[in-house]
Each structure stands twice: as C-alpha cells, then as structure tokens.
Amino acid sequence: MTSPDSAPAAWCVIGRAPDRALGGVRGMGSMIAVVDLDDARQRIGRHQLGVDELPEFVRSREAEDRPRWVFSDTPNWYPALLAAGVQIERCYDLRLTHAILMRSELVTDRGGVAAAEEWEAGPVSAPTAPEAEALFEVTERRSHIKTVPHDIESALAEFSRQSTAVQTASDPGRLRLLLAAESAGGLVAAEMQAAGVPWDVAEHDRILAEELGPRPARDAKPAKMLAVAEEVRAALDDPRANLDSHVKLLHSLHAAGINVASTSKWELEQSEHPAIAPLLQYKKQSRLLTANGWHWLDEWVSEGRYRPVYVPGGVVTGRWAASGGGALQIPRQLRPALRADPGWRLISADVAQLEPRALAAMSGDAAMAEAGRGRDLYSGLVAEGIVGTRQEAKIAVLGAMYGSTTGDSGRLVPRLRTSFPAAMGLVDSAAEVGSRGGVVSTWLGRTSPAPGEGWRRLQSAANQFDATPQDENRARRAAGDQGRFTRNFVVQGTAAEWALAWLADLRLRLGRLPTVDDGNPGAASAGEAMGNVATASGPVFSRRAHLVFFLHDEVIVHAPAQQAEAAAEAIREAAASAGKLLFGNAPVDFPLDLTISERAAKG
DNA sequence: ATTAAAGGCGCG
DNA sequence: AAAGCGCGCCTTTAAT
C-alpha cells in the first residue's frame, strides 16, 4: 500500500479504480486508485483504497510530501474532502487544463490532447439549492450534460498527453504557470462554495422591507410596489396599464404621449413625463424582488451562508462564470447583508483599474504604467494633460479596450493612441487579427476561439463577385464584432490571469496563517500546515481566515478579528506577488482599495 | 404544452 | 437603445 520511498512523489493522480467484482454495474466502483508520479511522470507507486479512506489518505500525504493532486475535475473530488475536513495545497485539474491546451497558440503539437474529446465537457458541480424540487430539476438537467471520465486510467492517459503538449510548447514555463493558476482557481471555487459567504438574513430582509414593503403572502406583489404601480397608472391616466409586460407597457406609454422606442431604463430617463420617475422605481423594485428577493433568500442562503456556484474558466477569456445563485450579480444595494460572524471581520479588496493596468504591463507601455503608478489611473491621465476630466479618462480608456468608434469615446480614444502607442498598438493589432478571422492570446497563452463556420461563410459571401451591399454590410459588421471581441479578449483575459495568480497566492498565504482556537479567540496555535488543520468533526473554515467571495477584480476574506490585519497584509502581498509572477519587473503596480469591517458595505 | 428568443437589468 | 467587451437570471412573448 505504500510507495517505495525513493524520490518523493511530485504528482498524485486520483481516479476510480477499475472494479472487476461489480463489472460495470452502474459504474459505481467504490475503490479509488492513487498513482504516484515523479517529476518525469514516471510511476513510482500505486495505492488502492476505499472511497471513505480517501480523506485520511490525502490528509497524511499533505502532511508528508504535499504532492500536486491530479483530478479529473475538481468539483467531483474536492467537496467530499473538504466536507471531511481536508484541504489540499495544490492540484492539477485535467478538465480545466484540457480546455486551455486544446486551443492555446503556445502548444505546437496538440494532436493528442485535441483528439481526446471526452475531456471536452462541463464541470460536475454539486447543486447547492436546498429546495428539493430545485435540486431535482438541476440533477435532471445535469444528467444529460457530458462530464469528463473519472477513472484512473483515463486520468493517467490524459495527464500524459497534456504533459507532452506542455513540454513541446513554445513557452512551457508560461503555460505551466497558467495551468497551475487555473487549477488553483478550481480549488478556490470549491473552498468558497464550501465556506459560503456569511450572510445576514435579517439585514437582507430589512432592505427588502424598506424597498418593497413587508414580505407578502405567497406570490403577491409587495405593498410598496403596488402603491408605486398605482402612481404610474394615475400619471399615465391608464388604470389598467400592465407594467410587467414591456409590449403592453410600451403601448400605454405611447398612448400617454411618451415617445420611446423601448421601455429600457436608459431611454425612459430621457423623458420628463411625471409617470417616468415612479415607473423607474417600479422597475427597480421589480428587479430586486425577482432577482434577489425573499425567494432567492430561501433558495440560496441557509444557516447564515450564501453558497453560489462558481464556474472557474467558464468564460472564454478565462474569467469565472456562475451557474446558480447569481454570484456575479449581487447588487451593491445588498452588500450590507454580507456580514462577518461575531468576533470576525470581512476584508474587502479590489484592484483599481485592473484591465488597463494589465494592458500597460503586457504591452510594456511605460507611459501608461507611469500614469497609473501609485494613483488612480484615470486621474493620472488628467494629471498628464491627456484628457480634461476623470470621467473623460474613463470613457477613453474603456473605449480603447472595447473598441468604440463613435460618440465621446470615439473622439477621446485617438488621444490615447498618441500618448500610449505601445498599449494602443497591442489592442489595435489584436482587433485587426480578429477582424480577419484570426485568433489572439493572453499574456500566459490562453487563446481565443476561432470564429465559427457561419462567420466564415459571411466573409466569403461578401467576397463573391455577385455579393450584394447587404452581404458586404453583414460581413463588415461581423468582422468588426470579431475584432472588438479579440481586442477585448487579450485585455480581459490577461486581467483574469492576474486575478487568478492573486487568488492562488492569497489562498496559500491565508492557509499558512495560524489557526485560532474557537473557544478562546485570543489563543492561536502556530505553524500548522494546510490540511492538518481541521478535524473531521470540525468545519474546515471555522478557525482561520479564508476567501469567501471573488468577482473578477475583487476578493472578500472572512477572518477572525485578531487575524484581520494579517489577512489584509496577505491580500496586499499576494497582489504584489501576482504582478511580479506575471510581469516580472515591469513598472506597473496594482494598487488595492482595501477595507476591514464587520459589513461589506460598499458602493 | 414545451422550448427558444428577446427584452431588460444586475455585476465586472 | 446603445454607442463599446464579457457574463447570469428572470419574465414575457414568439415559435414549434
């Protein structure tokens, strides 16, 4: 059962053991195989154990040699370990890494990886909605979604294919960094879901009551919404106006002489009619009720914890997505409901202007780096005399990264081209490549998807001798769209890489903080390694600072009060180290806005 | 009756 | 109704 003690294992591949006795019955093999590999990916040991023995096995290996655990798919393996009180330090997530390697421009020979189609699949994520029906629905739907194989032989084969692809890549170091960061993101997502965001249900309910009135019975509309709706109907002089149907509402608006082409907020704001103000309020109320009302609270918050489902790598650019609970769209209005446990603090930190800083760093644009050094980058542009106001700076910079050509933005962007030729050159050429149908890559080598068949047909149709002006228009628009996509891809994707590096490093730093004693918050026991901390009987996250929230350029850490300063320092150090790791000594800094408080009251 | 698309708005 | 990127979620309406 134990490995021959030659070199310590660098990698431990985990998978289901082939189960001869049950011969494929429902695929429910209860044995797990763990294969130890050395640095050269040679097998140096094999272990076979029961599923229930896995946590203890992992715990002891974390104490012993801390290998990189190779998983088919982190959500398939890690939640059970966490539930058993075991954290790991590093992993390699074959599903996430496969998705990168099969597209990366850095990979010169991707044949083997690309052929392994069974590794192109969605994550298995444990649904967390406590409601039975919802749970059933989700499971039903998920059962049709392809998942990656979880058996040991498939994992070993895929790991071997991927290792070859990386070794032969044009810049293996960069790619390895990306794969490690991506995998660490998988761990963070699983841990954050397990820990949950401390959520003050009473405060949330208070906010709802303040905006909407007290919780109504069943699915009735809350009192304040009904009142506001009546105001709108009165102002429109249309007692039967339906505010919930944009088609009917648009009709009512026209009948009242309000000339709008749609019922969107943006357009309504242009109008001065007395019905507009209450209508906008009604829309805001309606949004709050349907998206984050009492129903949401019942479904996603339990025992004082909000547990959204994160999907690392869910966006092609490398950003995370979410697949339940709306983690990426918690309205600022509800931020006060994020509240630390008694005796704990929330440390919120976000990077100011992450994307333009990532652009400055990757393009080596010294002037742009200088504009942002130690200060708000937008104010820096004003100080350098490039634009007149901070607002103009923001419009110009966003316009440059998104590819706007008209309006204020289109007017301001050219000034950046003069001041920041390197940065603008980078995004302009990314756009050029994309508009011709090419692919582009982030700093670490994540590559954009090539445009689809439909896009290519459009372009070739426009090049036919009998092409109509419509053909040409459509093709030109599609080319422009693709160009703006690739323009933004390199920036958004590189920023996502910085954020992943930040998260990964922060996670390790927090894991090295001492645990505090539950019963006696003053006492801290020093120096325990991650994975040795929790007992099977105790929650993993109850005794030490840990990540609870991540949103593109922002983290929230939940920490015992006496550890809050140390956690804040870890966040700052992790940011500095992420910058160094990705960009070396490029003169770009990534300043944080950081606050320690009991509530995450922002915005 | 079920599914897909569209409109709208929240987040970065 | 966005101009100008990337998402998820909810509701209504259109399509099958």
XYZ file of C-alpha atoms (C1' of nucleotides) in Angstrom:
631
model
C 0.000 0.000 0.000
C 2.856 2.406 0.471
C 5.115 3.679 -2.215
C 8.732 2.610 -2.384
C 10.432 5.522 -0.717
C 12.735 6.674 -3.468
C 12.018 10.186 -4.687
C 9.025 11.927 -3.169
C 6.048 11.925 -5.471
C 5.608 15.144 -7.392
C 2.162 14.232 -8.630
C -0.622 12.047 -7.260
C -3.195 11.093 -9.835
C -6.563 10.164 -8.328
C -9.255 8.197 -10.098
C -11.788 5.468 -9.718
C -10.191 2.062 -9.640
C -11.436 -0.460 -12.157
C -13.981 -2.510 -10.291
C -13.810 -6.071 -11.572
C -16.126 -7.529 -8.989
C -19.034 -5.314 -9.937
C -18.175 -5.438 -13.613
C -19.547 -2.119 -14.712
C -22.710 -2.218 -12.667
C -23.890 1.396 -12.702
C -20.240 2.426 -12.754
C -20.327 2.679 -9.010
C -16.885 1.302 -8.244
C -16.254 2.088 -4.617
C -12.496 1.769 -4.803
C -10.171 4.643 -5.512
C -6.751 4.356 -7.079
C -3.951 6.820 -6.450
C -0.878 6.695 -8.650
C 2.303 8.474 -7.596
C 4.408 10.008 -10.335
C 7.819 11.611 -10.109
C 8.857 14.794 -11.858
C 9.426 12.919 -15.079
C 5.891 11.496 -14.875
C 7.212 8.019 -14.143
C 5.061 5.831 -11.918
C 6.683 5.326 -8.554
C 3.783 3.990 -6.542
C 0.183 2.882 -6.575
C -2.390 2.768 -3.817
C -5.859 1.393 -3.747
C -8.331 2.409 -1.111
C -11.994 2.699 -0.325
C -13.781 5.938 -1.007
C -14.176 6.582 2.699
C -10.451 6.146 3.228
C -9.549 8.855 0.730
C -9.752 11.875 3.051
C -7.417 10.318 5.583
C -5.046 9.272 2.821
C -4.949 12.766 1.371
C -4.528 14.285 4.795
C -1.499 12.171 5.537
C 0.085 12.834 2.160
C -0.400 16.569 2.657
C 1.485 16.237 5.920
C 4.138 14.061 4.358
C 5.101 15.261 0.874
C 2.372 17.613 -0.366
C 2.097 16.347 -3.921
C 0.126 18.031 -6.654
C -3.144 16.149 -6.767
C -4.262 15.425 -10.290
C -8.052 15.414 -10.556
C -10.315 14.692 -13.479
C -12.498 17.543 -12.317
C -12.117 19.329 -9.004
C -15.854 19.549 -8.213
C -16.025 15.769 -8.490
C -13.380 15.144 -5.826
C -12.692 18.118 -3.644
C -16.039 18.869 -1.970
C -16.030 15.469 -0.251
C -12.502 16.085 1.020
C -13.495 19.486 2.345
C -16.563 18.007 3.969
C -14.247 15.571 5.713
C -12.133 18.471 6.894
C -9.243 18.085 4.466
C -7.717 20.909 2.462
C -5.037 20.408 -0.129
C -2.307 22.765 -1.186
C -2.061 22.188 -4.919
C -3.906 20.411 -7.662
C -3.945 19.955 -11.411
C -7.436 19.931 -12.860
C -7.413 17.926 -16.074
C -10.698 19.304 -17.344
C -9.679 22.936 -16.888
C -6.202 22.413 -18.281
C -7.529 20.456 -21.238
C -9.742 23.372 -22.219
C -6.717 25.664 -22.297
C -4.302 23.295 -24.013
C -6.576 22.321 -26.838
C -6.712 25.931 -28.009
C -3.510 27.541 -26.877
C -1.332 29.011 -29.609
C 1.692 28.166 -27.482
C 1.023 24.469 -27.964
C 2.748 23.354 -31.123
C 1.597 19.749 -31.119
C -1.882 19.481 -29.709
C -2.912 16.424 -31.674
C -3.145 14.052 -28.739
C -4.963 16.476 -26.486
C -7.369 17.638 -29.171
C -8.269 14.071 -30.072
C -9.323 13.271 -26.510
C -12.816 14.601 -26.973
C -14.171 13.052 -23.791
C -12.222 15.716 -21.901
C -14.194 18.476 -23.523
C -17.031 18.670 -21.073
C -18.701 20.789 -18.498
C -17.917 20.567 -14.793
C -19.813 18.324 -12.459
C -20.936 20.772 -9.884
C -22.862 19.741 -6.877
C -26.075 21.725 -6.871
C -26.489 23.517 -3.614
C -30.014 24.840 -3.792
C -31.574 23.375 -0.705
C -35.034 23.278 -2.149
C -35.913 19.722 -3.056
C -37.691 20.461 -6.317
C -34.947 22.755 -7.492
C -32.399 20.131 -6.589
C -34.256 17.545 -8.592
C -34.574 19.797 -11.592
C -30.917 20.628 -11.567
C -29.917 16.997 -11.254
C -32.267 16.070 -14.063
C -30.821 18.650 -16.343
C -27.248 17.927 -15.389
C -27.646 14.247 -16.069
C -27.742 14.998 -19.786
C -24.615 17.120 -19.672
C -21.431 15.433 -20.697
C -18.872 15.090 -17.949
C -15.245 14.049 -18.120
C -14.192 10.494 -17.209
C -13.238 9.964 -13.575
C -11.434 6.635 -13.745
C -7.744 6.334 -13.030
C -6.622 5.052 -16.405
C -8.337 7.875 -18.285
C -6.807 10.396 -15.926
C -3.310 8.953 -16.333
C -3.621 8.879 -20.096
C -4.884 12.439 -20.302
C -2.239 13.683 -17.899
C 0.402 12.079 -20.052
C -0.975 13.624 -23.244
C -1.142 17.041 -21.605
C 2.376 16.769 -20.224
C 3.688 16.074 -23.689
C 1.777 19.019 -25.118
C 3.212 21.322 -22.470
C 6.767 20.076 -22.814
C 6.766 20.686 -26.527
C 5.077 24.085 -26.258
C 6.878 27.189 -27.412
C 6.942 28.617 -23.889
C 6.321 25.799 -21.417
C 7.006 27.946 -18.366
C 4.310 30.430 -19.184
C 1.837 27.700 -19.941
C 2.642 25.831 -16.724
C 2.006 28.999 -14.792
C -1.376 29.375 -16.454
C -2.346 25.758 -15.846
C -1.325 25.964 -12.199
C -3.225 29.197 -11.686
C -6.309 27.852 -13.416
C -6.234 24.723 -11.266
C -5.756 26.737 -8.106
C -8.832 28.677 -9.131
C -10.712 25.399 -9.117
C -9.660 24.819 -5.525
C -10.633 28.334 -4.507
C -14.071 27.974 -6.081
C -14.739 24.714 -4.273
C -13.498 26.118 -0.988
C -15.542 29.290 -1.291
C -18.636 27.282 -2.032
C -17.975 25.091 0.968
C -17.288 28.031 3.253
C -20.097 30.241 1.976
C -20.446 33.982 2.310
C -21.571 34.975 5.792
C -24.982 36.459 5.081
C -27.172 38.472 7.392
C -30.677 37.330 6.547
C -32.257 39.857 8.885
C -30.417 42.714 7.206
C -31.368 41.431 3.779
C -34.986 41.205 4.885
C -34.755 44.716 6.298
C -33.511 46.062 2.966
C -36.282 44.255 1.120
C -38.909 45.576 3.508
C -37.559 49.090 3.175
C -37.679 48.998 -0.620
C -40.709 46.800 -1.204
C -42.715 46.649 1.987
C -43.113 43.631 4.224
C -42.930 40.168 2.723
C -46.303 39.452 1.107
C -48.185 36.213 1.374
C -47.475 33.667 -1.357
C -46.584 35.292 -4.642
C -48.494 38.510 -4.132
C -46.842 41.798 -5.025
C -45.374 43.651 -2.057
C -47.315 46.664 -0.791
C -44.859 49.357 -1.816
C -44.689 48.000 -5.328
C -48.468 48.071 -5.626
C -48.521 51.658 -4.420
C -45.859 52.754 -6.896
C -47.638 50.923 -9.698
C -50.788 52.885 -8.885
C -48.811 56.127 -9.121
C -47.655 55.157 -12.579
C -51.158 54.252 -13.733
C -52.508 57.523 -12.367
C -49.800 59.555 -14.082
C -50.461 57.722 -17.345
C -54.173 58.099 -16.850
C -54.432 54.413 -17.691
C -55.921 52.488 -14.775
C -55.299 49.121 -16.430
C -51.734 49.638 -17.589
C -49.630 46.495 -17.271
C -46.161 47.400 -16.028
C -44.785 43.868 -16.217
C -45.168 43.387 -19.941
C -42.880 45.594 -21.990
C -45.088 45.176 -25.047
C -48.210 46.381 -23.259
C -46.323 48.953 -21.274
C -44.862 50.437 -24.435
C -48.391 50.729 -25.757
C -49.559 52.524 -22.623
C -46.604 54.884 -22.771
C -47.327 55.799 -26.363
C -50.997 56.328 -25.520
C -49.894 58.775 -22.846
C -47.810 60.649 -25.372
C -44.435 59.393 -24.212
C -42.400 58.743 -27.314
C -39.945 55.992 -26.555
C -38.819 53.132 -28.730
C -38.399 50.735 -25.858
C -39.089 50.550 -22.149
C -35.461 50.361 -21.133
C -34.244 52.440 -18.242
C -31.782 54.307 -20.399
C -34.468 55.522 -22.760
C -37.082 56.251 -20.132
C -34.617 58.510 -18.340
C -34.579 60.811 -21.368
C -38.246 61.567 -20.894
C -39.728 64.107 -18.493
C -43.248 62.793 -18.079
C -44.471 62.504 -14.442
C -45.033 58.772 -14.915
C -41.356 58.162 -15.530
C -39.986 58.528 -12.013
C -42.414 56.086 -10.393
C -42.045 53.728 -13.352
C -38.293 53.618 -12.938
C -38.785 52.986 -9.253
C -41.208 50.181 -10.030
C -38.722 48.581 -12.392
C -36.015 48.762 -9.758
C -38.307 47.229 -7.176
C -39.383 44.526 -9.576
C -35.812 43.668 -10.344
C -34.885 43.444 -6.666
C -37.881 41.267 -5.916
C -37.401 38.794 -8.736
C -33.617 38.582 -8.720
C -32.743 38.860 -5.025
C -35.997 38.838 -3.116
C -37.318 36.518 -0.426
C -37.461 33.623 -2.829
C -33.775 33.985 -3.589
C -33.050 34.219 0.097
C -34.922 30.977 0.774
C -33.181 29.211 -2.027
C -29.592 30.350 -1.700
C -28.991 31.301 1.904
C -29.109 28.747 4.664
C -27.607 28.674 8.121
C -26.313 32.170 7.590
C -24.278 31.289 4.497
C -24.779 32.220 0.867
C -23.353 29.490 -1.342
C -23.327 30.382 -5.012
C -21.978 28.015 -7.645
C -18.851 29.338 -9.310
C -17.635 28.099 -12.662
C -13.886 28.697 -12.968
C -12.816 29.187 -16.541
C -16.477 29.476 -17.506
C -15.847 32.450 -19.801
C -13.651 32.004 -22.878
C -11.443 34.832 -21.707
C -10.642 32.897 -18.539
C -12.928 34.813 -16.283
C -15.102 32.836 -13.960
C -18.773 32.401 -14.615
C -21.508 31.360 -12.223
C -24.219 28.810 -12.658
C -26.514 29.370 -9.762
C -27.197 31.919 -7.108
C -26.078 34.830 -9.239
C -22.720 35.309 -7.562
C -21.599 37.669 -10.282
C -24.543 39.995 -9.991
C -25.175 40.609 -6.306
C -26.475 44.187 -6.403
C -24.470 46.727 -4.458
C -27.693 47.535 -2.706
C -27.423 44.213 -0.867
C -23.776 44.440 0.092
C -24.658 45.375 3.686
C -26.141 41.887 4.039
C -22.645 40.458 3.828
C -21.765 40.421 7.477
C -18.940 38.846 9.416
C -19.649 36.338 12.163
C -19.397 37.667 15.720
C -15.738 38.174 16.547
C -14.835 38.035 12.857
C -14.210 40.640 10.169
C -14.668 40.936 6.433
C -11.718 42.218 4.479
C -12.787 43.501 1.072
C -10.208 44.394 -1.518
C -10.454 45.354 -5.128
C -7.913 46.399 -7.707
C -8.386 49.844 -9.139
C -8.492 49.733 -12.948
C -7.181 46.203 -13.272
C -7.697 45.879 -17.015
C -5.829 48.982 -18.181
C -3.023 48.082 -15.802
C -2.848 44.593 -17.258
C -2.724 46.179 -20.697
C 0.056 48.554 -19.675
C 2.046 45.668 -18.241
C 1.662 43.252 -21.123
C 2.378 45.875 -23.752
C 5.290 47.278 -21.788
C 3.832 50.752 -22.172
C 5.988 52.792 -19.813
C 3.918 55.955 -20.189
C 0.695 54.202 -19.334
C 2.354 52.459 -16.389
C 3.583 55.832 -15.203
C 0.111 57.332 -15.453
C -1.211 54.746 -13.029
C 1.715 54.424 -10.666
C 0.650 54.842 -7.073
C -2.592 56.528 -8.008
C -5.910 56.298 -9.732
C -5.042 55.662 -13.344
C -7.827 57.855 -14.658
C -6.706 60.790 -12.539
C -3.230 60.071 -13.807
C -4.421 60.705 -17.343
C -5.829 64.036 -16.270
C -2.632 64.947 -14.448
C -0.609 64.166 -17.557
C -2.835 66.506 -19.538
C -4.097 63.805 -21.878
C -7.758 64.442 -21.126
C -9.601 67.096 -19.167
C -11.561 65.168 -16.589
C -11.523 61.827 -14.829
C -14.804 60.932 -16.486
C -13.296 61.584 -19.914
C -10.324 59.445 -18.985
C -12.575 56.586 -18.053
C -14.586 56.817 -21.258
C -11.421 56.965 -23.320
C -9.754 54.009 -21.630
C -12.826 51.801 -21.691
C -13.448 52.802 -25.285
C -9.902 51.807 -26.187
C -10.311 48.379 -24.655
C -13.789 47.753 -26.021
C -13.172 49.211 -29.438
C -15.648 52.051 -29.537
C -15.528 54.292 -32.557
C -18.355 56.758 -32.069
C -19.556 59.354 -29.599
C -17.424 60.831 -26.817
C -15.469 57.662 -26.649
C -14.559 57.637 -30.311
C -13.472 61.248 -30.004
C -11.232 60.593 -26.980
C -9.583 57.302 -27.913
C -7.243 58.818 -30.555
C -5.579 60.907 -27.842
C -4.559 57.695 -26.121
C -3.015 56.479 -29.351
C -0.605 59.399 -29.217
C 0.189 59.096 -25.531
C 0.276 55.309 -25.181
C 1.419 53.929 -28.525
C 2.538 50.563 -27.165
C -0.687 49.817 -25.309
C -2.880 51.007 -28.147
C -0.740 49.157 -30.663
C -1.357 45.943 -28.799
C -5.151 46.206 -28.694
C -5.352 47.624 -32.215
C -3.414 44.735 -33.636
C -5.466 42.223 -31.642
C -8.554 43.751 -33.210
C -7.006 43.610 -36.653
C -6.188 39.925 -36.295
C -9.683 39.144 -35.057
C -11.437 41.044 -37.808
C -9.581 38.901 -40.340
C -10.692 35.727 -38.586
C -7.502 35.032 -36.659
C -7.001 34.121 -33.021
C -5.179 36.014 -30.286
C -3.654 35.011 -26.959
C -3.405 36.386 -23.463
C -0.111 37.040 -21.727
C 0.112 33.491 -20.399
C -1.157 31.816 -23.528
C -4.905 31.394 -23.313
C -6.103 31.619 -26.891
C -9.366 32.959 -28.239
C -11.761 30.640 -30.061
C -11.676 30.982 -33.826
C -14.828 32.410 -35.396
C -17.369 29.803 -36.405
C -18.435 28.451 -39.732
C -21.250 30.988 -40.037
C -18.799 33.836 -39.671
C -16.545 32.458 -42.390
C -19.458 31.953 -44.745
C -20.436 35.572 -44.226
C -16.956 36.752 -45.121
C -16.612 34.635 -48.222
C -20.099 35.603 -49.401
C -19.014 39.227 -49.288
C -16.036 38.392 -51.483
C -18.062 36.746 -54.235
C -18.396 38.626 -57.492
C -22.168 38.795 -57.053
C -22.075 40.000 -53.457
C -24.832 42.446 -52.599
C -24.283 45.544 -50.495
C -26.184 43.685 -47.769
C -23.704 40.832 -47.917
C -20.892 43.324 -47.617
C -22.547 45.118 -44.744
C -23.199 41.962 -42.810
C -19.663 40.754 -43.349
C -18.195 44.085 -42.338
C -20.272 44.161 -39.176
C -19.335 40.592 -38.272
C -15.667 41.368 -38.877
C -15.944 44.404 -36.629
C -17.673 42.386 -33.917
C -14.967 39.745 -34.002
C -12.277 42.419 -33.926
C -13.778 44.025 -30.838
C -14.018 40.598 -29.257
C -10.343 39.761 -29.805
C -9.321 43.303 -28.847
C -11.025 42.863 -25.522
C -10.022 39.216 -25.145
C -6.331 39.911 -24.670
C -7.019 42.530 -22.019
C -9.855 40.863 -20.153
C -8.063 37.514 -20.342
C -4.755 38.835 -19.083
C -6.512 40.666 -16.272
C -8.215 37.378 -15.396
C -4.794 35.731 -15.265
C -3.512 38.370 -12.900
C -6.583 37.842 -10.725
C -6.076 34.081 -10.716
C -2.460 34.493 -9.698
C -3.599 36.848 -6.950
C -6.205 34.365 -5.733
C -3.856 31.404 -5.866
C -1.124 33.162 -3.931
C -3.566 34.626 -1.451
C -5.075 31.231 -0.808
C -1.689 29.812 0.110
C -0.817 32.774 2.316
C -4.090 32.511 4.198
C -3.518 28.779 4.548
C -0.249 29.497 6.316
C -1.816 31.736 8.926
C -2.116 30.093 12.325
C -5.442 28.683 13.359
C -7.260 30.313 16.192
C -8.968 28.458 18.959
C -12.744 28.582 18.696
C -13.445 28.670 22.383
C -10.643 31.078 23.144
C -10.205 33.604 20.379
C -7.083 35.000 21.969
C -5.053 31.856 21.578
C -3.520 30.900 18.278
C -1.574 27.774 17.546
C 1.177 28.465 15.089
C 2.518 26.817 12.030
C 0.120 24.065 11.132
C 0.262 23.040 7.524
C -2.801 23.308 5.372
C -4.602 20.031 5.582
C -3.557 19.372 9.117
C -5.845 21.955 10.426
C -9.321 20.719 10.627
C -10.527 17.652 12.308
C -13.103 15.512 10.604
C -15.568 16.683 13.202
C -14.900 20.392 12.773
C -15.608 22.707 9.865
C -12.508 23.455 7.843
C -13.021 27.175 7.753
C -14.104 27.966 11.261
C -10.682 28.626 12.680
C -8.758 30.684 10.166
C -9.053 33.490 7.630
C -10.398 32.228 4.313
C -11.694 33.505 0.992
C -15.457 33.806 0.722
C -16.017 35.871 -2.413
C -14.325 36.649 -5.708
C -15.579 38.814 -8.539
C -13.141 39.471 -11.403
C -11.016 42.065 -9.616
C -12.287 41.871 -6.077
C -11.941 39.481 -3.136
C -13.581 39.234 0.250
C -11.874 37.357 3.074
C -13.618 36.302 6.262
C -11.198 36.383 9.167
C -11.143 36.151 12.930
C -10.849 39.713 14.227
C -7.373 39.188 15.651
C -6.264 37.884 12.268
C -7.820 40.619 10.164
C -4.659 42.707 9.829
C -2.605 39.679 8.898
C -5.194 38.699 6.307
C -5.201 42.212 4.875
C -1.431 42.062 4.612
C -1.701 38.706 2.865
C -4.065 40.239 0.317
C -1.620 43.076 -0.385
C 1.383 40.786 -0.583
C -0.467 38.431 -2.889
C -1.286 41.331 -5.222
C 2.331 42.411 -5.336
C 3.491 38.891 -5.918
C 0.935 38.288 -8.681
C 2.294 41.313 -10.517
C 5.851 40.041 -10.194
C 4.940 36.496 -11.169
C 3.258 37.564 -14.392
C 5.154 40.639 -15.433
C 8.470 40.440 -13.614
C 9.839 43.865 -13.003
C 7.572 45.736 -15.370
C 6.954 49.117 -13.754
C 3.240 48.543 -13.306
C 1.651 48.437 -9.904
C -1.734 47.054 -8.919
C -2.947 49.193 -6.031
C -5.787 47.897 -3.885
C -8.714 49.555 -2.210
C -8.973 47.569 0.985
C -11.276 47.830 3.961
C -11.652 45.822 7.129
C -15.107 45.890 8.629
C -17.936 43.855 10.008
C -20.074 44.583 6.990
C -19.080 44.707 3.374
C -20.914 47.970 2.839
C -19.615 49.242 -0.437
C -20.829 51.448 -3.220
C -47.668 22.306 -23.940
C -42.943 22.815 -24.054
C -38.909 25.381 -25.830
C -36.439 29.350 -27.739
C -35.729 34.111 -28.258
C -35.946 38.636 -26.767
C -36.179 42.386 -23.536
C -34.398 44.076 -19.593
C -31.001 44.825 -15.811
C -27.625 43.388 -12.313
C -22.283 42.725 -11.997
C -17.105 43.478 -13.644
C -31.189 51.958 -27.114
C -26.789 51.758 -27.323
C -22.505 53.802 -28.591
C -18.296 49.686 -26.724
C -16.352 43.892 -24.149
C -17.682 39.712 -21.010
C -21.377 37.299 -18.223
C -26.394 35.146 -15.446
C -31.018 35.384 -14.294
C -35.839 36.486 -14.596
C -40.061 37.396 -17.203
C -42.836 37.771 -21.204
C -43.604 36.695 -25.871
C -42.946 34.150 -30.065
C -42.228 29.876 -32.192
C -42.685 24.986 -32.655
